mmCIF file of C-alpha atoms in Angstrom:
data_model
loop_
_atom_site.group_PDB
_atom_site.id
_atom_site.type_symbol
_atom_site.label_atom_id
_atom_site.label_comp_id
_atom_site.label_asym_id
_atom_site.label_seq_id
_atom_site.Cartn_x
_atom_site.Cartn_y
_atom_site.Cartn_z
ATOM 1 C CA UNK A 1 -37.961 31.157 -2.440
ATOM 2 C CA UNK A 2 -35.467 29.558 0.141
ATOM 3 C CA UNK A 3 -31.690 29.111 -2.153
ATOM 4 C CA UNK A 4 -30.817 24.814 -2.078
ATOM 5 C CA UNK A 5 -27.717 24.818 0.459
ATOM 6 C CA UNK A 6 -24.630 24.693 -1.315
ATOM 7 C CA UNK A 7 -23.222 21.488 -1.730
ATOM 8 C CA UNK A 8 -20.458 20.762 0.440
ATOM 9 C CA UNK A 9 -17.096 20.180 -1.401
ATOM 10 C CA UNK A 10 -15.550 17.079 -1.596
ATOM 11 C CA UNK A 11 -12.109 17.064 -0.224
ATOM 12 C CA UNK A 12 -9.041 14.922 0.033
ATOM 13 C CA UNK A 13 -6.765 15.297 2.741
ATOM 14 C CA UNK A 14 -2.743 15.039 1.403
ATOM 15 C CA UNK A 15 -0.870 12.154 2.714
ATOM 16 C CA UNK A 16 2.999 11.312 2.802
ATOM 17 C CA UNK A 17 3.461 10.300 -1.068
ATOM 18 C CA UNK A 18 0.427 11.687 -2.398
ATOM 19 C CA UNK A 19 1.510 13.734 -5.540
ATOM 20 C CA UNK A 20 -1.566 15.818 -7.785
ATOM 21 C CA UNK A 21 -1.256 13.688 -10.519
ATOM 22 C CA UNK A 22 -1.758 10.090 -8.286
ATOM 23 C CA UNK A 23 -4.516 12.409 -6.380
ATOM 24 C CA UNK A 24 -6.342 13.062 -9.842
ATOM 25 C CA UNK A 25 -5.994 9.226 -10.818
ATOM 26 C CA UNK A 26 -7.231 8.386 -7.947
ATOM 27 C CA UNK A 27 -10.369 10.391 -8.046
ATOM 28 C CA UNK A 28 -11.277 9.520 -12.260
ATOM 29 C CA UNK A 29 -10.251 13.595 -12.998
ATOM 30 C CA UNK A 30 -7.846 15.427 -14.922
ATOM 31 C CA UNK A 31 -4.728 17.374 -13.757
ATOM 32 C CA UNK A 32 -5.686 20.580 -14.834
ATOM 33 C CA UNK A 33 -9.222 20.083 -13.009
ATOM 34 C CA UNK A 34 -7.763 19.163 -10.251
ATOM 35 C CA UNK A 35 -5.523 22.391 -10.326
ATOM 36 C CA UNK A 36 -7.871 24.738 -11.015
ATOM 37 C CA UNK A 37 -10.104 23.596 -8.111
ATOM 38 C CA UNK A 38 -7.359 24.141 -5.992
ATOM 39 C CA UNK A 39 -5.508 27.224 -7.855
ATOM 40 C CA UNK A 40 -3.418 28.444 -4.515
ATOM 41 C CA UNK A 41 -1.358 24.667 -3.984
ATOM 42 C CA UNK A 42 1.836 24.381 -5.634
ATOM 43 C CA UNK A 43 1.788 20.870 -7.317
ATOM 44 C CA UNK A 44 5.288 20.669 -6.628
ATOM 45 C CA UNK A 45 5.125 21.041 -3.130
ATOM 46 C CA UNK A 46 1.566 19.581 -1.493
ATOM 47 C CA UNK A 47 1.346 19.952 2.014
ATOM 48 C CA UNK A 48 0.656 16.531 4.574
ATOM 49 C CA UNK A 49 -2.702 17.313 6.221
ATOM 50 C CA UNK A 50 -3.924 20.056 3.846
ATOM 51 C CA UNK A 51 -6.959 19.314 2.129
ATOM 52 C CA UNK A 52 -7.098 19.310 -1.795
ATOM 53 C CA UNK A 53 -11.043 20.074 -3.289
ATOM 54 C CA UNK A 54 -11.644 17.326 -5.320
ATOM 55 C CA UNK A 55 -14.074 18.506 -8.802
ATOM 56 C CA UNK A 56 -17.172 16.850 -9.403
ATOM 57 C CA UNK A 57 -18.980 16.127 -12.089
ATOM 58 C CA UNK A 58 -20.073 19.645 -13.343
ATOM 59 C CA UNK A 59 -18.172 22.039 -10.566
ATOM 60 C CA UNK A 60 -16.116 22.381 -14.037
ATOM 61 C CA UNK A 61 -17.304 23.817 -17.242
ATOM 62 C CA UNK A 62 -15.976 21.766 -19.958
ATOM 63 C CA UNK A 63 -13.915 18.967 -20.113
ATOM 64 C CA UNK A 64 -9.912 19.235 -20.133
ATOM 65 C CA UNK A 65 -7.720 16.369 -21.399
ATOM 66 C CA UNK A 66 -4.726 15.430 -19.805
ATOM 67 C CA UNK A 67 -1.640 16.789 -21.683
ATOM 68 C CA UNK A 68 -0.218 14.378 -24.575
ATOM 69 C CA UNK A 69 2.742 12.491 -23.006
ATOM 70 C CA UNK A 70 6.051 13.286 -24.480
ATOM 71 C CA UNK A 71 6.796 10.344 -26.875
ATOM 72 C CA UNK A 72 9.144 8.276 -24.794
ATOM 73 C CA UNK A 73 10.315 4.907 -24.843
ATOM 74 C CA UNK A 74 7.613 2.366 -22.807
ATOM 75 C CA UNK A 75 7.455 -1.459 -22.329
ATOM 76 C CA UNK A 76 5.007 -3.671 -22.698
ATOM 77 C CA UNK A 77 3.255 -4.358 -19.389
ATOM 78 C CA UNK A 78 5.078 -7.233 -17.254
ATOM 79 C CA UNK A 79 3.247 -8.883 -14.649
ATOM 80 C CA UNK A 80 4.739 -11.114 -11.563
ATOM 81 C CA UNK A 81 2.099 -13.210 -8.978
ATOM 82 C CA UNK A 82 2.332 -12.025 -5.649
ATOM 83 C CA UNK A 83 1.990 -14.688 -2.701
ATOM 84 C CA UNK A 84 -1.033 -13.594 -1.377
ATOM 85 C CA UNK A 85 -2.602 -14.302 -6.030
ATOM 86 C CA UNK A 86 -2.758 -10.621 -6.338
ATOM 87 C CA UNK A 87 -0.584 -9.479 -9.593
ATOM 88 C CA UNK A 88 2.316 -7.098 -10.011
ATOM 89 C CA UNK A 89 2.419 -5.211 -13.175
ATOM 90 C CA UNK A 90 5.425 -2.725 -14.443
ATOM 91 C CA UNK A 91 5.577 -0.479 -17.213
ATOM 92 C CA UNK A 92 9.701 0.068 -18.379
ATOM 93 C CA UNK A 93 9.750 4.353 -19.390
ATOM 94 C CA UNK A 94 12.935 5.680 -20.890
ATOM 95 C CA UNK A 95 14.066 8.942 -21.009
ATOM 96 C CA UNK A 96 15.464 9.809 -24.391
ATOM 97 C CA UNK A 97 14.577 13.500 -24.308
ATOM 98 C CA UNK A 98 17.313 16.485 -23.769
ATOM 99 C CA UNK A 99 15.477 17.234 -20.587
ATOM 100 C CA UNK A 100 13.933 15.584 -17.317
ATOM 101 C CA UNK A 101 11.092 13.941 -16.628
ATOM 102 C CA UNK A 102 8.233 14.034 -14.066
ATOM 103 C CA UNK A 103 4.736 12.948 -13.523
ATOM 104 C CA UNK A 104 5.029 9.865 -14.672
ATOM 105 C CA UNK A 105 1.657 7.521 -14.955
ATOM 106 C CA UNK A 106 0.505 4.698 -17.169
ATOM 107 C CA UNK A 107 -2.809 2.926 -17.143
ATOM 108 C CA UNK A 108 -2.828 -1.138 -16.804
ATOM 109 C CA UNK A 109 -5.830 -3.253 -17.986
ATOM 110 C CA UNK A 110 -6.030 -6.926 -17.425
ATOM 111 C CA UNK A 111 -8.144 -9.151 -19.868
ATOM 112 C CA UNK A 112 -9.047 -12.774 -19.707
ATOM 113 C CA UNK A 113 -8.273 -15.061 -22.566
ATOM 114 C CA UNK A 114 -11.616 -14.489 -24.153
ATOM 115 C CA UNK A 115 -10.519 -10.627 -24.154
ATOM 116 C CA UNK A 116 -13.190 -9.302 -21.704
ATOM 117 C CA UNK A 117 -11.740 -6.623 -19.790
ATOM 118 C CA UNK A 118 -11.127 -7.669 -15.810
ATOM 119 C CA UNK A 119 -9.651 -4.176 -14.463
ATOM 120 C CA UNK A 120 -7.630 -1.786 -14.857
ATOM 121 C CA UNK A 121 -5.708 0.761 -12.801
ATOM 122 C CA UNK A 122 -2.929 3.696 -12.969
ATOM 123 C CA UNK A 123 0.790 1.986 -13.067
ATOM 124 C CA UNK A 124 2.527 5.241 -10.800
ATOM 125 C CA UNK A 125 5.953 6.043 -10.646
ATOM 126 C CA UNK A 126 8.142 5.579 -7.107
ATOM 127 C CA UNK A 127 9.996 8.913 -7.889
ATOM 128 C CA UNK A 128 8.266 11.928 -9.457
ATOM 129 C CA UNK A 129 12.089 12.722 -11.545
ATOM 130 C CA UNK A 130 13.317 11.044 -14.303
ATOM 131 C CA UNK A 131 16.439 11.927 -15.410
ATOM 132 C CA UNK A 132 17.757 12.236 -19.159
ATOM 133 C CA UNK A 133 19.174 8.566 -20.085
ATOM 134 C CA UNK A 134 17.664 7.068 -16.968
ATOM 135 C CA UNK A 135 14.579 4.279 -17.009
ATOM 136 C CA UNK A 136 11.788 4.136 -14.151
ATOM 137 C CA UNK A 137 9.675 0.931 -13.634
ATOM 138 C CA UNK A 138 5.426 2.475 -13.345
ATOM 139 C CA UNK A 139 4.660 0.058 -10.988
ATOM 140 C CA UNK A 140 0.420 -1.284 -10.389
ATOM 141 C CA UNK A 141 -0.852 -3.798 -8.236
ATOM 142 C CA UNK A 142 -4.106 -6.016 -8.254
ATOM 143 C CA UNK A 143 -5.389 -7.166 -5.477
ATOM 144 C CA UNK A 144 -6.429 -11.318 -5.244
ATOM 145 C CA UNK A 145 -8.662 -12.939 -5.934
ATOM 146 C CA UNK A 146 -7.656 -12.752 -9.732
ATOM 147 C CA UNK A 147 -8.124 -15.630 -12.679
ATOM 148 C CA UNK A 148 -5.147 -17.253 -14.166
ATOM 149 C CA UNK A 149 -4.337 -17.037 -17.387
ATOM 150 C CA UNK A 150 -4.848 -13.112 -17.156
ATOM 151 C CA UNK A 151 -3.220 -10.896 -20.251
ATOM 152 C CA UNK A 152 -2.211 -7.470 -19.597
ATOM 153 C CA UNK A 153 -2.441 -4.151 -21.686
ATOM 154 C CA UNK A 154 -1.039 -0.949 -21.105
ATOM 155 C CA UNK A 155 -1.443 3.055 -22.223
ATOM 156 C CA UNK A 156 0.971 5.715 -21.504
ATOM 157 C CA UNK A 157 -1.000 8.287 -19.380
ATOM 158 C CA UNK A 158 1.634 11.088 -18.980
ATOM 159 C CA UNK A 159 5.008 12.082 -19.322
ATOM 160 C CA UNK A 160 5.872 16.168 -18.713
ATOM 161 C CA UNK A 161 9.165 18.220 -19.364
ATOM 162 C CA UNK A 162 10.660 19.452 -15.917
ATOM 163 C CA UNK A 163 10.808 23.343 -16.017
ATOM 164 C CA UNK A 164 12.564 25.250 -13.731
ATOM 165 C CA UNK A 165 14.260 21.835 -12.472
ATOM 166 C CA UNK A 166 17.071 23.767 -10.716
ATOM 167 C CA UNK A 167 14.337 25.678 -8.584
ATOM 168 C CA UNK A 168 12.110 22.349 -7.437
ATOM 169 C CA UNK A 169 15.320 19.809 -7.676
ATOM 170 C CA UNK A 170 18.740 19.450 -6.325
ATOM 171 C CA UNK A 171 21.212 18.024 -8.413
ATOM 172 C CA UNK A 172 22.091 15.342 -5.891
ATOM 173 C CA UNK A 173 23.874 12.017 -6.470
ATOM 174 C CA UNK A 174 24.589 8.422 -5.322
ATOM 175 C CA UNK A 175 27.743 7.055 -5.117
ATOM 176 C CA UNK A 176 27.590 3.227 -4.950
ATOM 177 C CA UNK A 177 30.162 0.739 -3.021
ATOM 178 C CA UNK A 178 29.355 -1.698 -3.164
ATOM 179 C CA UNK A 179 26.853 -4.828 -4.659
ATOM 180 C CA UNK A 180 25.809 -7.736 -3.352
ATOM 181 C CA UNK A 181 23.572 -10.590 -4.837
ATOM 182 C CA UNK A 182 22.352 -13.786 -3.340
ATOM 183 C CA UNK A 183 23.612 -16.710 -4.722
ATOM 184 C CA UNK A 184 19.945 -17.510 -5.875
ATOM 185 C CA UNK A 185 19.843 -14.379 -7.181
ATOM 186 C CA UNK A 186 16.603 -13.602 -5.327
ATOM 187 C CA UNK A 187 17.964 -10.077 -3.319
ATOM 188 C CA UNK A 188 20.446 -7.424 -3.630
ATOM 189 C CA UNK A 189 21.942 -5.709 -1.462
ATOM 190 C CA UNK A 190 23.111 -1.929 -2.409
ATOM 191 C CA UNK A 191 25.828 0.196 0.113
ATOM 192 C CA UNK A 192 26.125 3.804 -0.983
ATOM 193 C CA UNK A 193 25.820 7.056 0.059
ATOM 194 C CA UNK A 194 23.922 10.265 -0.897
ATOM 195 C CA UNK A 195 25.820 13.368 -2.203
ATOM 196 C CA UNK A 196 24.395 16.518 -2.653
ATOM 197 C CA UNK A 197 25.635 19.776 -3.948
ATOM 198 C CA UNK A 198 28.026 22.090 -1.468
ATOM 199 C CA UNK A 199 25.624 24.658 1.058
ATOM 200 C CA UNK A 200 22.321 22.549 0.232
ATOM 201 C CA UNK A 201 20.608 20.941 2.806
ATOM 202 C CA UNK A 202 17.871 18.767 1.273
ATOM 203 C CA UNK A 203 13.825 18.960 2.653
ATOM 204 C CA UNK A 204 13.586 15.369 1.614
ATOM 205 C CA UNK A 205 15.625 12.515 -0.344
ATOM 206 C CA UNK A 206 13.635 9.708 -2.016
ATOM 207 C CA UNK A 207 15.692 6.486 -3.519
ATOM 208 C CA UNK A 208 14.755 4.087 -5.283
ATOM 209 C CA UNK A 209 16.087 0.408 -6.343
ATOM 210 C CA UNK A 210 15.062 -1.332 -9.801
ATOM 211 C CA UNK A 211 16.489 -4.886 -10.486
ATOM 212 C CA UNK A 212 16.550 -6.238 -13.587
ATOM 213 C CA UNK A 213 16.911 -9.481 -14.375
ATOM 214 C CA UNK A 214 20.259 -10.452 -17.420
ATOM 215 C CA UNK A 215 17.665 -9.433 -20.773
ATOM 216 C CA UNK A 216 16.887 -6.222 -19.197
ATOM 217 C CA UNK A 217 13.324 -6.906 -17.801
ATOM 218 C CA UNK A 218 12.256 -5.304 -14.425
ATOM 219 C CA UNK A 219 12.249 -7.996 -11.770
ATOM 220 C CA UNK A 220 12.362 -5.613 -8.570
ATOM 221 C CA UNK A 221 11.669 -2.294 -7.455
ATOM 222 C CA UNK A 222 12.101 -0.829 -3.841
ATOM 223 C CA UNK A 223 11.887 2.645 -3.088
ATOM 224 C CA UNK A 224 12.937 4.245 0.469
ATOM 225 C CA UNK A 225 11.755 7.631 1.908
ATOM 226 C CA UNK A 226 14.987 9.109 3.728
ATOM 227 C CA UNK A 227 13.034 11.914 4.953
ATOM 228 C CA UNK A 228 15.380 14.708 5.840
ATOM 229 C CA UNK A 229 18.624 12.768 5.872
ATOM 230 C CA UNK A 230 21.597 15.085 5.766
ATOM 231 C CA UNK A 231 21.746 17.723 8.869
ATOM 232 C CA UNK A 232 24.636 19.511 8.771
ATOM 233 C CA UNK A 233 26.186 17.951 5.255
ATOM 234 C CA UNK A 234 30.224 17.673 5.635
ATOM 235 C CA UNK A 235 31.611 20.162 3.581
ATOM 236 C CA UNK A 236 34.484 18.013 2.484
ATOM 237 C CA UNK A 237 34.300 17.414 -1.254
ATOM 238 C CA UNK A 238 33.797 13.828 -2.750
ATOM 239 C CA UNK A 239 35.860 12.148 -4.672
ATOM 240 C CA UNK A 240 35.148 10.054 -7.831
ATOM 241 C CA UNK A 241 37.985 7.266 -6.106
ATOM 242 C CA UNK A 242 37.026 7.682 -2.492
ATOM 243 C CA UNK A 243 34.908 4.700 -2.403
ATOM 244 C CA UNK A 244 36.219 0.848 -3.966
ATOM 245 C CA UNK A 245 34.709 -0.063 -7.425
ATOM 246 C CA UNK A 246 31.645 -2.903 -6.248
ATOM 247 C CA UNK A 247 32.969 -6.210 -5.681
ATOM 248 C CA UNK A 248 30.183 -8.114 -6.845
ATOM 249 C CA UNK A 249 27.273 -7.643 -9.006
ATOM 250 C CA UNK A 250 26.665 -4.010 -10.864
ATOM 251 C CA UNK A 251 24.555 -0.845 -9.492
ATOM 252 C CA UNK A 252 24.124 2.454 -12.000
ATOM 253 C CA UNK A 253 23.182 5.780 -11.418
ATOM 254 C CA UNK A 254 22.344 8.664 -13.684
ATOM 255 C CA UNK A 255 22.921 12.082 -12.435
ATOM 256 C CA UNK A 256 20.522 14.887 -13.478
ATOM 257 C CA UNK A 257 22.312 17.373 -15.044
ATOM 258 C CA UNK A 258 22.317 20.496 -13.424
ATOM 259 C CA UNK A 259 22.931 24.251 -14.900
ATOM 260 C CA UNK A 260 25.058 25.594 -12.083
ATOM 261 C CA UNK A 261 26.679 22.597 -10.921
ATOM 262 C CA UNK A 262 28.445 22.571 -7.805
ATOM 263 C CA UNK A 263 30.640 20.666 -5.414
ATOM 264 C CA UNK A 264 29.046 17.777 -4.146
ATOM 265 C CA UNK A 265 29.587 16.582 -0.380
ATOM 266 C CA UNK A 266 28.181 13.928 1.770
ATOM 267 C CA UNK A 267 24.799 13.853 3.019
ATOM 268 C CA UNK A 268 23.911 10.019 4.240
ATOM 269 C CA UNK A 269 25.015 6.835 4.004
ATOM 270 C CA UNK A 270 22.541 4.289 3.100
ATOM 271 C CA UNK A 271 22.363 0.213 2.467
ATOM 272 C CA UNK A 272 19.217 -1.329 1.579
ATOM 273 C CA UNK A 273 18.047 -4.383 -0.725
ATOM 274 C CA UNK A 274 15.749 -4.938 -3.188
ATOM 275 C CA UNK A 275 13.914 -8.325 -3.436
ATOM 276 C CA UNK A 276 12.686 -10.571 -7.152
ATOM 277 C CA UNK A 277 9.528 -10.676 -7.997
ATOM 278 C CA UNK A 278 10.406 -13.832 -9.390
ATOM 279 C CA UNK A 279 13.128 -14.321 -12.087
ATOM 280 C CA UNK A 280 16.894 -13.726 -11.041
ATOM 281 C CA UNK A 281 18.610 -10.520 -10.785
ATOM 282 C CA UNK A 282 21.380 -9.463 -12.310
ATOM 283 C CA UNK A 283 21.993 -6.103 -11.829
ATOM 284 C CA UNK A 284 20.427 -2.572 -10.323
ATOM 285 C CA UNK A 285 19.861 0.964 -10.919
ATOM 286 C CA UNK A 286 19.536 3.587 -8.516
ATOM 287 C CA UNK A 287 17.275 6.238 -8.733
ATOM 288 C CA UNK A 288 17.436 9.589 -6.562
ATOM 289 C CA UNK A 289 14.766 12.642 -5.887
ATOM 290 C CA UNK A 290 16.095 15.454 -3.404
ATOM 291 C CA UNK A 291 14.416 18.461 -2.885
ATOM 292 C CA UNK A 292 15.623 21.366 -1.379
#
């Protein structure tokens, strides 16, 4: 008897951004499927233009849940119209554990007032790290045409302890200088720059901007992919005082805390703004991912 042909795998080819987590999402599988189909790629570092084999229904024996997300603070979904009557929505996660975060996720489902469902997707982080005492805005967007009148839900998907941060993440900073907001409060403009530890010359730097508006709500996020930024860093130290406290308006950062901490030196200026999705802002966080 002539064998069937074997089925050809299904594959998804990595592009900039793409992390294993959004890939699984994206596809309706697990993590650990998605791993084990692909056991020589180091979720940490995917490669753009490799191809990842995506699991079909019954390539894998056995179904494996995602892991439990750490319990960690999470808002209530918070959704903003978009011009074009598509629909924003943002999930708030906190960091209150002793350690970092990453792989980050939350699922979003919209319901109409009756309470039948009208979709759902993953809310995904901009940065993959979330540092102790830091929040993150999981951000989802729904494409128009949408009802009014729409009334959101969400789920924590996952939340995992970094290991080995030290090995995967550099213990880089921002250093702010200054603030400033439109007088309608609808923008913010943030002037900074990028420091990162002594002899470390990072593969890529990822920022990212959240606004919120004067309760503490999420009004904004922008996130910027400074590629390979720094060159040759300076290798003169930087100083708490060397740049003026802002003038107007208030940025925060929160470092990751490192085990070996060294002296940190400048890699990049930067100045970008973040724009409301609606209500004013009043202040902004920075976030930062560098990799060495």
């Amino acid at each position: 008897m002539t064998p069937l042909p074997t089925a050809t795998p299904f594959t998804h080819t990595i592009a900039k951004g793409d992390t294993m987590l959004g890939i699984a999402l994206r596809y309706g599988v697990t993590l650990e499927e998605l791993q084990a189909a692909n056991p020589g790629v180091d979720p940490g570092f995917l490669v753009i233009g490799n191809a990842l084999v995506i699991p079909i229904e019954g390539q894998l024996s056995g179904e494996i849940p995602l892991p439990t997300p750490l319990p960690v603070p999470w808002s209530a979904p918070r959704c903003y119209p978009s011009a074009d009557g598509g629909l924003w929505c943002l999930i708030l996660v906190t960091n209150d554990q002793s350690t970092a975060l990453e792989n980050l996720s939350a699922w979003i489902s919209l319901y109409d007032a009756q309470g039948n469902p009208v979709g759902g997707q993953a809310a995904v982080a901009p940065l993959n790290l979330l540092p102790t005492g830091a929040s993150m805005p999981l951000v989802a967007f729904f494409s128009p045409p949408l009802p009014d009148g729409l009334l959101p839900q969400g789920q924590l998907l996952s939340a995992l302890a970094v290991e080995d941060a030290n090995a995967r993440y550099l213990s880089a900073e921002v250093q702010v200088s200054a603030v400033e907001i439109s007088e309608n409060g609808s923008q913010a403009s943030v002037q900074g720059q990028v420091l990162v530890p002594q002899g470390s010359i990072p593969s890529m730097v990822w920022i990212a901007f959240v606004a919120y508006d004067e309760v503490g709500e999420v009004v904004g996020m922008r996130k910027f992919d400074l590629g390979a930024p720094c060159g040759l860093p300076s290798t003169a130290e930087a100083s708490s005082t060397a740049l003026p406290t802002p003038a107007t308006g208030t940025a925060t950062f929160t470092p990751t805390p490192s085990a070996t901490p060294a002296p940190l030196v400048v890699c990049t200026p930067f100045e970008f703004t973040v724009y409301s999705l609606g209500p004013v802002i009043h202040r902004v966080e920075v976030l930062l991912e560098a990799r060495p």
